[in-house]
Short mmCIF file of C-alpha atoms in Angstrom, two decimals:
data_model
loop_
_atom_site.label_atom_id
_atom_site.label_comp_id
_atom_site.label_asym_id
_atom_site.label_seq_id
_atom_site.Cartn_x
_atom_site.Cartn_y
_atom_site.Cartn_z
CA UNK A 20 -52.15 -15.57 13.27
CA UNK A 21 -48.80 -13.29 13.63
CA UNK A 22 -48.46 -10.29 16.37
CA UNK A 23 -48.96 -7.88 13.71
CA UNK A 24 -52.48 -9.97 12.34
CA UNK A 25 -53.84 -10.16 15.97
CA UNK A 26 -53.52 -6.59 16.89
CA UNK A 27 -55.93 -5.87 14.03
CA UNK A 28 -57.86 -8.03 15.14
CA UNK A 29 -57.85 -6.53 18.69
CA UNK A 30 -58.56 -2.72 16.47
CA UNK A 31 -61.23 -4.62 15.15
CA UNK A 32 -62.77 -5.91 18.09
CA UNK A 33 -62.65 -2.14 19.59
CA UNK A 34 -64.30 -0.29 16.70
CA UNK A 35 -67.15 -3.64 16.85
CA UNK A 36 -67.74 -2.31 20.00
CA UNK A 37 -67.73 1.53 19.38
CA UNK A 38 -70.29 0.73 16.28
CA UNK A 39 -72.67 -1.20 18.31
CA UNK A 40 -72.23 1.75 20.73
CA UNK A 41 -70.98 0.04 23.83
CA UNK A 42 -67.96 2.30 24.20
CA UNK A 43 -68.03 5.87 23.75
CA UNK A 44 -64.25 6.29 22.70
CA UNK A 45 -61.40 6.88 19.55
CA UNK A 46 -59.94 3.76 18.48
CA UNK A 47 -56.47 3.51 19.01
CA UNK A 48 -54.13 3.26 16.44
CA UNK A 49 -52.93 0.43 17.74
CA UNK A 50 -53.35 -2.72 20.08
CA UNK A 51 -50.12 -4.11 22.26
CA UNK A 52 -49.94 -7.75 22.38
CA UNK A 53 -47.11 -9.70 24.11
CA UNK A 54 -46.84 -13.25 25.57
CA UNK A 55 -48.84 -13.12 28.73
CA UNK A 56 -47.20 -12.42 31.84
CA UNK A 57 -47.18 -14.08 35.27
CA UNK A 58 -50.73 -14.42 36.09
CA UNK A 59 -51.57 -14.55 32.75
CA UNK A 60 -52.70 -17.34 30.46
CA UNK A 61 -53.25 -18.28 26.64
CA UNK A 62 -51.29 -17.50 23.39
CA UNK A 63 -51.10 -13.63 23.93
CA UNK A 64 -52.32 -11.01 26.07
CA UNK A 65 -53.57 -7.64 25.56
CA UNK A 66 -53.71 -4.33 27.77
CA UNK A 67 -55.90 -2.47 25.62
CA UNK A 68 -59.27 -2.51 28.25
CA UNK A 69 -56.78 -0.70 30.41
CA UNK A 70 -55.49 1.79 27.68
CA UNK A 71 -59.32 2.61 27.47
CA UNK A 72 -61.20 2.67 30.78
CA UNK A 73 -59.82 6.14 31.44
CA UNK A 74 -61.55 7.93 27.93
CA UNK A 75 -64.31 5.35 28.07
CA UNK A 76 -65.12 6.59 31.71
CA UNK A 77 -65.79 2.57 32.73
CA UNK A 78 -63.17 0.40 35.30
CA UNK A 79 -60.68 -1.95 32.88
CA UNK A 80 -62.41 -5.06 34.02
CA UNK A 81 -66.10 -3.66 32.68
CA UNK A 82 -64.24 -2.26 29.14
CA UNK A 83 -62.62 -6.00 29.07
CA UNK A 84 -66.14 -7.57 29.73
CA UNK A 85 -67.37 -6.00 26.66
CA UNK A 86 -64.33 -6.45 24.67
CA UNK A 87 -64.27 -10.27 25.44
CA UNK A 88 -67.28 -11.44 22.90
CA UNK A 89 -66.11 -9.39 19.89
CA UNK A 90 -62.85 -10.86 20.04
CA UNK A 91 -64.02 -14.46 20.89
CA UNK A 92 -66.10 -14.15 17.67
CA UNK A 93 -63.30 -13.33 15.81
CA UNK A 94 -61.45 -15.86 12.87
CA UNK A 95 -58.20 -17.51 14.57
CA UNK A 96 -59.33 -16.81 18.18
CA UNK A 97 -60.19 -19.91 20.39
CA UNK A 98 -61.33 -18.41 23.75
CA UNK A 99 -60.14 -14.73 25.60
CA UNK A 100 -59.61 -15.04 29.43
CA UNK A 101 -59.81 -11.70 31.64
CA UNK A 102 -57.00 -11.77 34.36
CA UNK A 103 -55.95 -9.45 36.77
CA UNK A 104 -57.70 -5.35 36.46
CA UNK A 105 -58.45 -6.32 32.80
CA UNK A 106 -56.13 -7.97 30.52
CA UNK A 107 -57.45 -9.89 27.88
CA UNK A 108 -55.47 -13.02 27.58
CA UNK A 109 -56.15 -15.07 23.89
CA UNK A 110 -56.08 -18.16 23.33
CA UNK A 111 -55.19 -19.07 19.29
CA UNK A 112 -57.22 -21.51 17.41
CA UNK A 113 -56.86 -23.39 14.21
CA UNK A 114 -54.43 -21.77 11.82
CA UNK A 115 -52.37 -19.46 14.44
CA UNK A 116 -48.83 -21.69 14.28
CA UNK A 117 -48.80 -22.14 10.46
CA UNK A 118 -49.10 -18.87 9.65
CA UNK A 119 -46.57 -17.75 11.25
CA UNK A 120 -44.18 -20.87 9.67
CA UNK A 121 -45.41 -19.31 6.57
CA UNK A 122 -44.01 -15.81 7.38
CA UNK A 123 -40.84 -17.28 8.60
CA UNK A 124 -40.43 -19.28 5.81
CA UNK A 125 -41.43 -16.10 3.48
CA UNK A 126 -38.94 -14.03 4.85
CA UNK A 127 -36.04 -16.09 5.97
CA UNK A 128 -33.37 -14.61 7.67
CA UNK A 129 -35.19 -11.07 7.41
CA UNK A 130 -37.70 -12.61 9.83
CA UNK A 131 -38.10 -10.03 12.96
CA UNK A 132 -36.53 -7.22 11.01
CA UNK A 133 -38.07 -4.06 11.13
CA UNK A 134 -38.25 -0.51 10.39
CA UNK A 135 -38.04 1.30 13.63
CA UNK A 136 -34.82 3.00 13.64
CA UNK A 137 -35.17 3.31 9.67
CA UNK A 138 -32.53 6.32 8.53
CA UNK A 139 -31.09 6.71 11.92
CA UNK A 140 -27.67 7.03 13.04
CA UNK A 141 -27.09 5.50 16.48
CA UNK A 142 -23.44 6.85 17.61
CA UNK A 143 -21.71 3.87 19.76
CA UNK A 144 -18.43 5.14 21.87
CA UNK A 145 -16.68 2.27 23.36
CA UNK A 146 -13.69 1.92 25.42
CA UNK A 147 -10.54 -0.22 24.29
CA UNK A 148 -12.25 -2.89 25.69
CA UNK A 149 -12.73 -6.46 24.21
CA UNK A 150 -15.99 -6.76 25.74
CA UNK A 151 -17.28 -3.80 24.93
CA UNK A 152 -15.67 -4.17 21.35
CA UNK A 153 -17.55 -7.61 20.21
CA UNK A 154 -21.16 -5.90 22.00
CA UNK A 155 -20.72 -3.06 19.70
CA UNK A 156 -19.95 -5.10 16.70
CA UNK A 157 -23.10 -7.38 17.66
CA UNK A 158 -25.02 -4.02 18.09
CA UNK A 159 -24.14 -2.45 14.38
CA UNK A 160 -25.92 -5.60 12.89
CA UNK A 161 -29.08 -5.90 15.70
CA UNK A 162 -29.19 -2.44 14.59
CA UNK A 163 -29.25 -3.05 11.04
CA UNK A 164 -32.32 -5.39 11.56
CA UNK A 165 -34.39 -2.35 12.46
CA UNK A 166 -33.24 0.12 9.67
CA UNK A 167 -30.62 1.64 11.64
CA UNK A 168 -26.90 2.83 11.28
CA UNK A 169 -24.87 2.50 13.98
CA UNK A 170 -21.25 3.94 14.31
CA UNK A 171 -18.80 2.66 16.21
CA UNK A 172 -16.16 5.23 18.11
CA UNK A 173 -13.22 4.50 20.54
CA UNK A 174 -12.90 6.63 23.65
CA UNK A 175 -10.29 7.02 25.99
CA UNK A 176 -11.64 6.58 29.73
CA UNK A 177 -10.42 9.06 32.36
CA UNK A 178 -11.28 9.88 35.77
CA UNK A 179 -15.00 10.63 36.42
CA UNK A 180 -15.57 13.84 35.01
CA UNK A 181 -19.13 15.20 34.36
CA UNK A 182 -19.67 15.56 30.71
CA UNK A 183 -22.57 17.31 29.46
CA UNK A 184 -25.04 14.83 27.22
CA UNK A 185 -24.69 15.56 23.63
CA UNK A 186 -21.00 16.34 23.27
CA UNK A 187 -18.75 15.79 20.44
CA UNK A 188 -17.29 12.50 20.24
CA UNK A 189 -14.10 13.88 21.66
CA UNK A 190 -10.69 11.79 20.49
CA UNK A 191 -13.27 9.39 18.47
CA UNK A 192 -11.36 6.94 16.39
CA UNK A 193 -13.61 4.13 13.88
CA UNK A 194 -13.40 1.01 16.36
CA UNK A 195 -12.35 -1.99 15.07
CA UNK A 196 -14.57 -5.60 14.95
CA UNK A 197 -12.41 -8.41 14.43
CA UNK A 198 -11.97 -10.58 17.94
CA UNK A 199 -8.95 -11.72 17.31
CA UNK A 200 -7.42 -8.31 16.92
CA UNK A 201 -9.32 -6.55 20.15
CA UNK A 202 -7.38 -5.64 23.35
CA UNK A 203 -7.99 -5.25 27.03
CA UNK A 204 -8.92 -2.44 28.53
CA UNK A 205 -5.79 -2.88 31.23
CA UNK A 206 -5.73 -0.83 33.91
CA UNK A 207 -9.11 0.96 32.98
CA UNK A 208 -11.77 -1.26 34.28
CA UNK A 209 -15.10 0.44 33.90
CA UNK A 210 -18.67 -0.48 35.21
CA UNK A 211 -21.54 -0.70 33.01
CA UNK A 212 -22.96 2.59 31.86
CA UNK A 213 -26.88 2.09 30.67
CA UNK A 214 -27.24 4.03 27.43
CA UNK A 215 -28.16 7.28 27.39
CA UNK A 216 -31.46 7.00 25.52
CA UNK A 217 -34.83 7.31 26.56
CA UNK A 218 -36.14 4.35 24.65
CA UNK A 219 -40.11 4.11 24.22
CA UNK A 220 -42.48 1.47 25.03
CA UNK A 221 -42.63 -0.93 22.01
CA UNK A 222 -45.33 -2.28 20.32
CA UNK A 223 -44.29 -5.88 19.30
CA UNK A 224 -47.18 -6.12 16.79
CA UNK A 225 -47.15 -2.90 15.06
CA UNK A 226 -43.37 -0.91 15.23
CA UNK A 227 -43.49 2.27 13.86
CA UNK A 228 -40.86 4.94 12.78
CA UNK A 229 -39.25 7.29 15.69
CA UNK A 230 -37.91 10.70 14.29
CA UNK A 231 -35.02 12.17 16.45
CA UNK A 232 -33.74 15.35 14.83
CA UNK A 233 -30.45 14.26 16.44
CA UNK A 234 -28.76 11.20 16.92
CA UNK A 235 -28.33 10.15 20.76
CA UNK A 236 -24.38 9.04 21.62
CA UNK A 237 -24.57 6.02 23.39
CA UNK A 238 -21.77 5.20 25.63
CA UNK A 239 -21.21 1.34 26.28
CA UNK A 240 -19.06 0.22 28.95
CA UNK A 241 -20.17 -2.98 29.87
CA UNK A 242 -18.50 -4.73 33.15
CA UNK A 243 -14.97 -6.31 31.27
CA UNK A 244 -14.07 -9.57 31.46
CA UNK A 245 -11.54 -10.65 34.54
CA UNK A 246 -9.41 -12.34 31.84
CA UNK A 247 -8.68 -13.10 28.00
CA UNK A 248 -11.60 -14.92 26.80
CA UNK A 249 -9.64 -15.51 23.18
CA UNK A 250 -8.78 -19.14 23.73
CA UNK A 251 -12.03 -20.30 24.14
CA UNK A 252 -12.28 -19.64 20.28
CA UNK A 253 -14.35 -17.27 18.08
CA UNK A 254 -17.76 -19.00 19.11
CA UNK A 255 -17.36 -19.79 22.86
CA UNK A 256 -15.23 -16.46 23.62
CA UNK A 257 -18.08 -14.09 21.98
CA UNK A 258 -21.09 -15.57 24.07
CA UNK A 259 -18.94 -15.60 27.08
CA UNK A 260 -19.40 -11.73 26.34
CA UNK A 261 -22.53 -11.33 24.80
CA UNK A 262 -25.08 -13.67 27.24
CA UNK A 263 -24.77 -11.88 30.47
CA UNK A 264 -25.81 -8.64 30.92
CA UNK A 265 -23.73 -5.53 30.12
CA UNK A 266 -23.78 -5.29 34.40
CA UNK A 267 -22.71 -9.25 35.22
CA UNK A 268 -19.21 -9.54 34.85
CA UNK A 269 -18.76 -12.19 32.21
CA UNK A 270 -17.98 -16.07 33.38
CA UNK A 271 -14.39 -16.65 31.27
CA UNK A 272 -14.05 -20.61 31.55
CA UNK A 273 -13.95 -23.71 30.01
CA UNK A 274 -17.29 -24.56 30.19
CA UNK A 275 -18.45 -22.86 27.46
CA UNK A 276 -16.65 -26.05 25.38
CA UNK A 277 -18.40 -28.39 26.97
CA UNK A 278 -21.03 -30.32 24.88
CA UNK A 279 -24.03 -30.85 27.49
CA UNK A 280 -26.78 -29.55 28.61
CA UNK A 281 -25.53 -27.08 31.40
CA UNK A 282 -23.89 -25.16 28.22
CA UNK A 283 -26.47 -22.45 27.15
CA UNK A 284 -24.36 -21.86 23.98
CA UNK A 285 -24.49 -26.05 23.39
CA UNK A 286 -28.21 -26.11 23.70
CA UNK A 287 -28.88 -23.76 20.93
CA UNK A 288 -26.34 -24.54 18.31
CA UNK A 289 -27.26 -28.46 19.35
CA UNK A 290 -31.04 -27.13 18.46
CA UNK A 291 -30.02 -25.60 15.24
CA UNK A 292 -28.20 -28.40 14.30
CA UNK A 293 -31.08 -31.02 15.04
CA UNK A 294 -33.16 -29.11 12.81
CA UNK A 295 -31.24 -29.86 10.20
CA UNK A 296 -30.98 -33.57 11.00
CA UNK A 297 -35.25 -33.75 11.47
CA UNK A 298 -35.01 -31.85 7.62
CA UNK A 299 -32.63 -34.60 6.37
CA UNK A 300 -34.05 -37.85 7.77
CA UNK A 301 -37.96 -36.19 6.67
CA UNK A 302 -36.76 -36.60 3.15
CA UNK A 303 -35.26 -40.31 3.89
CA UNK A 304 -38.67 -41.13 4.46
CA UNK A 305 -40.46 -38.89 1.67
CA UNK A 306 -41.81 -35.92 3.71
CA UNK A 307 -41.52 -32.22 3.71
CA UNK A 308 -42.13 -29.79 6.08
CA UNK A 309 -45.79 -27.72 5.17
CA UNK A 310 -47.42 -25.03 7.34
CA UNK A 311 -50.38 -26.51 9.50
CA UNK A 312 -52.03 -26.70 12.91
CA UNK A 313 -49.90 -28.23 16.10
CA UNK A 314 -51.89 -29.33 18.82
CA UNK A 315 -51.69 -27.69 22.38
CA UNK A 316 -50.94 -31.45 23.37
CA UNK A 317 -48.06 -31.67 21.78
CA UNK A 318 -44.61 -31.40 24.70
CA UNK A 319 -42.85 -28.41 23.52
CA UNK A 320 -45.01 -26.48 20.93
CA UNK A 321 -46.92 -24.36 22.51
CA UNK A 322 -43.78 -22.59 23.76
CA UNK A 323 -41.28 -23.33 20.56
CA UNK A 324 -44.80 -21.43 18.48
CA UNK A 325 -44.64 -18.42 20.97
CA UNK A 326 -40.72 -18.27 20.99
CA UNK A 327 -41.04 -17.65 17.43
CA UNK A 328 -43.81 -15.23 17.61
CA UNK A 329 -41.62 -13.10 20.22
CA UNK A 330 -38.35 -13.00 18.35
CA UNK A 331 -39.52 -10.11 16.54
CA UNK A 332 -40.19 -7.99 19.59
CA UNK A 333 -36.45 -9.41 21.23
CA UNK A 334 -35.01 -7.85 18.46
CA UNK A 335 -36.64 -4.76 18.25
CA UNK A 336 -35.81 -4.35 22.19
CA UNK A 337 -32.25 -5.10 21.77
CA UNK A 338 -32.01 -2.83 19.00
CA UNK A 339 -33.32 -0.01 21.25
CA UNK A 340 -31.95 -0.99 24.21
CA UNK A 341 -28.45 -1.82 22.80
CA UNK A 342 -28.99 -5.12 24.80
CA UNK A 343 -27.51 -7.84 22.92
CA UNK A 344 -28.08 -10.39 25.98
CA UNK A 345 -31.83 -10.28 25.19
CA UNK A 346 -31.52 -11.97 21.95
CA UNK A 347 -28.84 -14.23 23.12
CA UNK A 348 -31.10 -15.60 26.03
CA UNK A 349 -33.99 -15.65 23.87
CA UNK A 350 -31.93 -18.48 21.68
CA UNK A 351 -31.42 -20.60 24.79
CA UNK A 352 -35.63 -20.13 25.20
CA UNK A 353 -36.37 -20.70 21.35
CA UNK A 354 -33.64 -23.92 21.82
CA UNK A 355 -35.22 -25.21 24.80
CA UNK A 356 -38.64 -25.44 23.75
CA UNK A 357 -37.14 -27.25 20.23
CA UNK A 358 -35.18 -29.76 22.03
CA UNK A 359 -38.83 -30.54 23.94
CA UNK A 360 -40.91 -30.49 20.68
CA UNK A 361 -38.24 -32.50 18.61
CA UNK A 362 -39.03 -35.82 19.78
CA UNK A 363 -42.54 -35.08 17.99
CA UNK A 364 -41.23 -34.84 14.66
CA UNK A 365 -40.78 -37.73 12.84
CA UNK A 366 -43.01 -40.90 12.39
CA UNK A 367 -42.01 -43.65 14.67
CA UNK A 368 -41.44 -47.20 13.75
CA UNK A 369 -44.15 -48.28 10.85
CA UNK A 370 -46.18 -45.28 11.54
CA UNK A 371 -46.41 -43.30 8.35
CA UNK A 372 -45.79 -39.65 7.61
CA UNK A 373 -49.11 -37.68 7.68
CA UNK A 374 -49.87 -34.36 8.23
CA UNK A 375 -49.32 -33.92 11.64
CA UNK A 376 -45.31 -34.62 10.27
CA UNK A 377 -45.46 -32.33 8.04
CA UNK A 378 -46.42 -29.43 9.98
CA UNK A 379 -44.34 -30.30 12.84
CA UNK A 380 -41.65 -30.62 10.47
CA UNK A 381 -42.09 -27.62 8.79
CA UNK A 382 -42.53 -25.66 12.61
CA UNK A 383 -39.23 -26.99 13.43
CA UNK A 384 -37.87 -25.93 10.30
CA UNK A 385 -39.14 -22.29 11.09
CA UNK A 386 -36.95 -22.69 14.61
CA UNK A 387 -33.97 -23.50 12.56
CA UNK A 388 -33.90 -20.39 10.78
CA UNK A 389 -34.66 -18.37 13.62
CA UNK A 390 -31.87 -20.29 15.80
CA UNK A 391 -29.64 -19.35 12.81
CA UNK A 392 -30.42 -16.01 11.97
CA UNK A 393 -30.04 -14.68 16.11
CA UNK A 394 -26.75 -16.76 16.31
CA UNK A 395 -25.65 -14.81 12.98
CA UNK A 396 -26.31 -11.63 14.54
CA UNK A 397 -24.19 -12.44 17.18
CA UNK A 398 -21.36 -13.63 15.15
CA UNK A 399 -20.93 -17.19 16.22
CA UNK A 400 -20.92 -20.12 13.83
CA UNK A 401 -24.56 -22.24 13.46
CA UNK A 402 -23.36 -25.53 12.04
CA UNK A 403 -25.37 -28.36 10.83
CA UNK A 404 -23.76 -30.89 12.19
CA UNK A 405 -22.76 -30.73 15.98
#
């Protein structure tokens, strides 16, 4: 079961209850579900007995309470928990993990894309910055993924002068994207500047179209880099920029080369890259990835199923957020939980492939293309062999 196929289910549960009149309220046109929090437990949690207790006239914990059965009874769900003042926490059954391997493997590298920011313009000004130069060339495609347009403009920083929001793009010159050809900012170091957009809470399970009569300029000046990050090479240089936050001034060093497990950027090309080699020593032995159940038991799946689940939202949240960093540190999650769950994979010794293989196969397969897709976005290299 996907986000998207669980909030209906949620909608469902609520109008079950409003029919069998046990709440007196409008159903909501739609349900937020998102990993569960601290506190929390399960596949997914939802806040929905909270969004109603105020028109149902009842505390969140009662509206949960009578929430709780409908949803238990419901196809895909294995138990609901009620935690804190009345989130519902769900716990998947049978059938949750391969159906969302099937929708990955449906879609492909269009998996998480949206429709959010569909026939926007987002206007990105930028200072001659490097920094700031690769996160708004990360940004145009993240903002692609949700329908969006974004255009990139240089600006020339001066002393702090109040400008009113909405101006002109005032000496606005097309920015360049190529690394290699970016500068320094020199002399002009700037601080990070949030963007000037009052993003909305997003529902992960159900995005739906925002319409702006007017574009909202979004100025980027994340913290620069205390020196040239260019030899570290293409790869290395642009998650030096792009994996802290637009506040942290980036880490320029060496050990962004290194091949080991302190190396964020190592982990998840390494994960990508084992993918591959779990694909090609599957078909040494005769076996292909297909869609099916992965037990709870199993070290690393749990997490490498909900990593998956939640790229969609990452994106969308970057997107909106112009927050590149999310999706980068999501990789280093996604990786993490593959490099656990990896181990899983394969028969061992005479043991022979069975179906268990196959649809941990095809779940790591799914992780592949997700690992590849985010590090495309970001513009670094996914090879197969590392």
């Amino acid at each position: 079961m996907t986000p998207v196929e669980l909030s209906r289910t949620v909608l469902r549960a609520v109008r079950r209850a409003v029919d069998e009149g046990e709440l007196s309220v409008v159903v909501p046109v739609r349900a937020v579900v998102t990993p569960p929090g601290p506190g929390g437990c399960g596949d997914y949690a939802t806040n929905i007995a909270l969004q109603l207790a105020r028109p149902a006239g009842r505390p969140a914990l009662q509206v949960a309470e009578i929430l709780r059965p409908h949803l238990t009874r419901s196809e895909g769900v294995a138990d609901v928990a009620i935690t804190g003042p009345g989130f519902l926490n769900i716990r998947l059954g049978g059938g949750a993990g391969a159906s969302l391997v099937r929708e990955i493997q449906r879609r492909r590298d269009a998996y998480g894309h949206g429709d959010i920011l569909a026939g926007q313009i987002v206007p990105l000004r930028i200072p001659y910055d490097i920094r700031a130069e690769v996160v708004a060339d990360t940004l145009v495609r993240i903002v692609a993924t949700q329908g969006g347009r974004a255009e990139v403009h240089h600006i020339h920083i001066h002393p702090p002068r109040a400008e009113p929001e909405g101006t002109e793009l005032a000496r606005a010159e097309p920015a360049g994207t190529n690394l290699s050809q970016a500068k320094t900012a020199g002399n002009h170091p700037s601080p990070a500047e949030p963007p000037r957009t009052n993003a909305p809470q997003i529902d992960p399970a159900r995005p739906h179209r925002l319409h702006r009569p007017h574009p909202q300029i979004t100025t980027l000046r994340p913290t620069p880099a205390s020196e040239d990050p260019t030899p570290l090479g293409p790869d290395a240089a642009r998650w030096a920029l792009l994996h802290p936050a637009a506040h942290d001034r980036p880490r320029i060093s060496a050990d962004h080369l290194l091949q080991r497990e302190s190396n964020p950027l190592f982990r998840v090309r390494y994960a990508h890259a084992r993918t591959r080699a779990l694909t090609r020593n599957a078909a040494a032995l005769g076996c292909t990835g297909d869609p099916g159940d992965v037990p709870e038991d199993v070290p690393g799946g749990g997490e490498l199923v909900g990593a998956l689940a939640g790229y969609p939202a990452v994106l969308t949240q970057a997107a909106l957020h112009r927050a590149p960093d999310r999706l980068a540190r999501h990789l280093v999650t996604t990786a993490d939980a593959l490099l656990a769950f990896q181990h899983t994979v394969l028969p061992f010794g005479d043991e022979k492939p069975s179906a268990a293989h196959r649809a941990r196969l095809a779940l790591a397969e799914a992780a592949g293309t997700v690992l590849a897709g985010g590090l495309s976005l970001l513009g670094i290299s996914a090879p197969d062999y590392l």
